[in-house]
């Protein structure tokens, strides 16, 4: 990428997606697969999907890590009840490790207080994400999941250019704007030559615990049609589950026994 890059691909004649600009990982690390979890907008449960997918993959016996690239809204440590600050050595920064063995790195592990706001411009945010890749001693990892910020700005561009992303999982919800929102994320991935592994629709329905009837709280789903139009695979349609939300908020996601991403992890692992 040129030194005077404005991060506005639409105004640039360079074919960044066709060149290998990957940043070397920390010398003490070896990551086999990098999967980015993206969304076109916020509020669709992307971090919950990322965390649940990581837990499901770890239960399959894989060595798993999560790189929290949502710098201004980091929430991954909360899902696992991890609140201590990260430590470091001459070799680099040590990731936090959950009780289930999942390695984490998030800005919340570096700030003095978890509630401190991050008031930085885009290039600085992107630089921190790159440092998470180069300066953290990840060790041996089978699957690294990157929890991306919503949208298609500086940080997603940096992740796609700097990290050897093997594919993305798009998270969305059943709303009328879903087609446009998913298309934006998918089109960015195509521009960067990143494979789209599939789409996960979150909040698809609420299932009554008494009668078992499913209710489309956010409207009827159109994800099958959207996926067909964009030539995508629907990996899962997840229900609204208050118990899952409570497990996330209380830091007990690894102990939650109704992991909705078990089948998705199996598909990706194959």
Coordinates of C-alpha atoms in Angstrom, one line a residue:
X1 CA 0.0 0.0 0.0
X2 CA 1.3 3.4 -0.9
X3 CA 2.5 5.7 1.9
X4 CA 0.0 8.4 0.8
X5 CA -2.9 5.9 0.8
X6 CA -6.2 7.6 1.8
X7 CA -7.9 4.2 2.4
X8 CA -10.5 5.2 -0.2
X9 CA -10.3 2.3 -2.6
X10 CA -12.9 3.9 -5.0
X11 CA -10.5 6.8 -5.8
X12 CA -7.4 4.7 -6.2
X13 CA -6.0 3.0 -9.3
X14 CA -3.9 0.5 -7.3
X15 CA -5.1 -3.1 -7.2
X16 CA -4.4 -3.7 -3.5
X17 CA -6.5 -6.8 -3.4
X18 CA -4.3 -8.5 -6.0
X19 CA -1.1 -8.0 -4.2
X20 CA 0.3 -9.8 -1.1
X21 CA 0.7 -7.1 1.5
X22 CA 0.3 -9.3 4.5
X23 CA 2.2 -8.2 7.6
X24 CA 4.4 -10.9 9.2
X25 CA 3.0 -12.3 12.4
X26 CA 4.9 -12.3 15.7
X27 CA 7.9 -14.6 15.4
X28 CA 6.7 -16.8 18.3
X29 CA 3.3 -17.4 16.6
X30 CA 1.8 -19.8 14.0
X31 CA -1.8 -19.4 13.0
X32 CA -3.2 -21.9 10.6
X33 CA -6.6 -20.3 9.7
X34 CA -7.8 -16.7 10.1
X35 CA -11.6 -16.1 9.8
X36 CA -13.0 -12.6 10.1
X37 CA -16.6 -12.2 11.4
X38 CA -18.1 -9.1 9.8
X39 CA -21.4 -7.2 9.7
X40 CA -22.6 -4.3 7.6
X41 CA -24.1 -2.6 10.6
X42 CA -23.9 -2.7 14.4
X43 CA -26.3 -4.3 16.8
X44 CA -26.7 -7.7 15.0
X45 CA -24.9 -9.7 17.7
X46 CA -21.6 -10.1 15.8
X47 CA -19.5 -10.4 19.0
X48 CA -21.8 -13.0 20.4
X49 CA -21.5 -15.0 17.2
X50 CA -17.7 -14.6 17.2
X51 CA -17.4 -15.8 20.8
X52 CA -19.8 -18.6 20.4
X53 CA -18.1 -19.8 17.2
X54 CA -14.7 -19.7 19.0
X55 CA -16.1 -21.8 22.0
X56 CA -17.7 -24.3 19.6
X57 CA -14.4 -24.7 17.7
X58 CA -12.5 -25.1 21.0
X59 CA -14.9 -27.9 22.0
X60 CA -13.9 -29.7 18.8
X61 CA -10.4 -29.9 20.2
X62 CA -8.9 -27.0 18.2
X63 CA -6.5 -24.4 19.5
X64 CA -8.5 -21.2 19.2
X65 CA -7.8 -17.4 19.5
X66 CA -9.9 -14.3 19.1
X67 CA -8.4 -11.0 17.9
X68 CA -10.8 -8.3 19.0
X69 CA -10.5 -5.7 16.1
X70 CA -13.5 -3.7 17.3
X71 CA -11.2 -1.2 19.0
X72 CA -13.8 1.4 19.9
X73 CA -16.4 -1.2 21.1
X74 CA -14.5 -4.1 22.5
X75 CA -16.7 -6.7 24.2
X76 CA -15.0 -10.1 23.7
X77 CA -13.3 -10.2 27.2
X78 CA -16.7 -9.6 28.8
X79 CA -18.1 -12.8 27.2
X80 CA -15.4 -14.9 29.0
X81 CA -15.2 -13.0 32.3
X82 CA -11.6 -11.8 31.5
X83 CA -10.9 -8.5 33.1
X84 CA -7.2 -8.5 34.0
X85 CA -4.7 -6.4 32.1
X86 CA -2.4 -8.0 29.5
X87 CA 1.2 -8.6 30.4
X88 CA 4.3 -8.6 28.2
X89 CA 7.9 -9.8 27.8
X90 CA 10.8 -9.0 25.5
X91 CA 9.1 -11.4 23.0
X92 CA 5.8 -9.4 22.9
X93 CA 2.4 -9.1 24.5
X94 CA 0.9 -12.2 26.1
X95 CA -2.7 -12.8 25.2
X96 CA -5.2 -13.4 28.0
X97 CA -6.4 -17.0 28.2
X98 CA -9.9 -18.1 29.1
X99 CA -10.7 -21.0 31.4
X100 CA -11.4 -23.1 28.3
X101 CA -8.0 -22.2 26.8
X102 CA -9.1 -19.6 24.2
X103 CA -6.5 -16.9 23.7
X104 CA -7.8 -13.3 23.6
X105 CA -6.4 -9.9 22.7
X106 CA -8.6 -6.8 23.0
X107 CA -8.0 -3.2 23.8
X108 CA -9.9 -3.6 27.0
X109 CA -7.0 -5.7 28.2
X110 CA -4.6 -2.8 27.7
X111 CA -6.5 0.3 29.0
X112 CA -6.4 1.3 32.6
X113 CA -10.2 1.1 32.9
X114 CA -12.6 -0.9 30.8
X115 CA -14.9 2.1 30.5
X116 CA -12.2 4.5 29.2
X117 CA -13.4 5.8 25.8
X118 CA -11.1 5.3 22.7
X119 CA -11.1 8.6 20.9
X120 CA -8.8 7.9 18.0
X121 CA -8.8 8.5 14.3
X122 CA -9.1 5.7 11.8
X123 CA -5.4 5.2 11.0
X124 CA -4.5 4.9 14.7
X125 CA -7.3 2.3 15.2
X126 CA -6.0 0.4 12.2
X127 CA -2.5 0.5 13.5
X128 CA -3.5 -1.0 16.8
X129 CA -5.1 -4.0 15.0
X130 CA -1.9 -4.6 13.1
X131 CA 0.0 -4.5 16.3
X132 CA -2.3 -7.2 17.8
X133 CA -1.1 -9.4 14.9
X134 CA 2.6 -8.5 15.0
X135 CA 3.2 -7.9 18.8
X136 CA 1.1 -10.5 20.5
X137 CA 2.7 -13.9 21.2
X138 CA -0.2 -16.1 19.9
X139 CA 1.8 -19.3 19.9
X140 CA 0.2 -22.2 17.9
X141 CA -3.3 -21.5 16.8
X142 CA -5.6 -23.6 14.6
X143 CA -8.3 -21.0 14.2
X144 CA -8.1 -17.3 14.8
X145 CA -11.4 -15.5 14.7
X146 CA -11.3 -11.7 14.2
X147 CA -14.2 -9.8 15.6
X148 CA -14.5 -6.9 13.2
X149 CA -16.1 -3.5 13.8
X150 CA -19.3 -2.9 11.7
X151 CA -19.0 -1.4 8.3
X152 CA -16.3 -1.2 5.7
X153 CA -13.9 1.5 7.0
X154 CA -10.3 1.7 8.0
X155 CA -10.1 -1.3 10.3
X156 CA -11.7 -3.8 8.0
X157 CA -9.5 -2.6 5.2
X158 CA -6.4 -3.0 7.3
X159 CA -7.5 -6.5 8.4
X160 CA -8.1 -7.7 4.9
X161 CA -4.8 -6.2 3.6
X162 CA -2.5 -7.0 6.5
X163 CA -3.8 -10.4 7.8
X164 CA -3.9 -13.6 5.8
X165 CA -7.7 -13.9 6.1
X166 CA -8.9 -17.2 4.8
X167 CA -12.5 -16.2 4.7
X168 CA -15.3 -14.2 6.3
X169 CA -18.5 -15.0 8.0
X170 CA -21.2 -12.3 7.6
X171 CA -23.6 -11.7 10.5
X172 CA -26.9 -10.0 9.9
X173 CA -30.5 -9.8 11.2
X174 CA -33.9 -10.1 9.5
X175 CA -34.7 -6.5 8.5
X176 CA -35.7 -4.9 5.3
X177 CA -32.3 -3.3 4.8
X178 CA -30.5 -6.7 5.1
X179 CA -30.0 -7.1 1.3
X180 CA -28.1 -3.8 0.9
X181 CA -26.1 -4.2 4.1
X182 CA -25.0 -7.8 3.4
X183 CA -24.1 -6.8 -0.2
X184 CA -21.8 -4.1 1.0
X185 CA -19.8 -6.5 3.2
X186 CA -19.7 -9.1 0.5
X187 CA -18.7 -6.7 -2.2
X188 CA -15.8 -5.4 -0.1
X189 CA -14.6 -9.0 0.5
X190 CA -14.8 -9.7 -3.2
X191 CA -12.8 -6.5 -4.0
X192 CA -10.1 -7.7 -1.6
X193 CA -10.2 -11.3 -2.9
X194 CA -11.4 -12.7 0.4
X195 CA -13.7 -15.8 0.2
X196 CA -17.1 -15.4 1.8
X197 CA -17.7 -18.6 3.8
X198 CA -21.4 -17.9 4.5
X199 CA -23.9 -15.8 6.3
X200 CA -25.4 -16.1 9.8
X201 CA -28.7 -14.6 10.5
X202 CA -29.0 -13.6 14.1
X203 CA -32.3 -12.8 15.9
X204 CA -34.2 -14.8 13.3
X205 CA -37.0 -15.7 15.7
X206 CA -38.1 -16.1 19.3
X207 CA -39.3 -19.6 20.3
X208 CA -42.0 -19.5 23.0
X209 CA -40.7 -21.7 25.9
X210 CA -44.3 -22.7 26.7
X211 CA -45.9 -23.6 23.4
X212 CA -42.8 -23.9 21.2
X213 CA -44.2 -21.6 18.5
X214 CA -41.7 -19.4 16.7
X215 CA -42.3 -15.7 16.5
X216 CA -40.5 -13.4 14.0
X217 CA -39.9 -10.5 16.3
X218 CA -38.0 -8.4 13.7
X219 CA -40.1 -9.4 10.7
X220 CA -40.1 -12.4 8.4
X221 CA -36.6 -13.5 7.2
X222 CA -35.5 -12.9 3.7
X223 CA -32.0 -14.4 4.2
X224 CA -32.5 -17.3 1.8
X225 CA -33.4 -15.0 -1.1
X226 CA -30.6 -12.6 -0.2
X227 CA -28.1 -15.5 -0.1
X228 CA -29.4 -16.9 -3.4
X229 CA -29.0 -13.5 -5.1
X230 CA -25.4 -13.1 -3.7
X231 CA -24.5 -16.7 -4.2
X232 CA -23.9 -17.2 -0.5
X233 CA -24.4 -20.2 1.9
X234 CA -26.7 -19.7 4.9
X235 CA -24.7 -21.1 7.7
X236 CA -27.3 -20.7 10.4
X237 CA -30.4 -18.9 11.4
X238 CA -30.2 -18.2 15.2
X239 CA -33.0 -17.6 17.6
X240 CA -33.2 -14.9 20.2
X241 CA -32.1 -16.5 23.4
X242 CA -32.2 -14.5 26.6
X243 CA -30.1 -17.2 28.3
X244 CA -27.3 -16.8 25.8
X245 CA -27.3 -13.0 26.2
X246 CA -27.2 -13.5 30.0
X247 CA -24.2 -15.9 29.7
X248 CA -22.4 -13.4 27.5
X249 CA -23.0 -10.5 29.9
X250 CA -22.0 -12.5 32.9
X251 CA -18.8 -13.8 31.4
X252 CA -20.0 -17.5 31.4
X253 CA -20.2 -18.1 27.6
X254 CA -17.9 -21.1 27.8
X255 CA -20.2 -22.7 30.4
X256 CA -23.4 -22.2 28.2
X257 CA -24.5 -25.6 27.0
X258 CA -26.8 -24.5 24.2
X259 CA -24.1 -23.1 21.9
X260 CA -25.9 -22.0 18.7
X261 CA -22.7 -22.1 16.6
X262 CA -21.9 -25.8 17.0
X263 CA -23.1 -26.8 13.5
X264 CA -21.4 -23.7 12.0
X265 CA -18.1 -24.7 13.6
X266 CA -18.5 -28.2 12.2
X267 CA -19.1 -26.8 8.7
X268 CA -16.1 -24.5 8.8
X269 CA -13.9 -27.3 10.2
X270 CA -14.7 -29.5 7.3

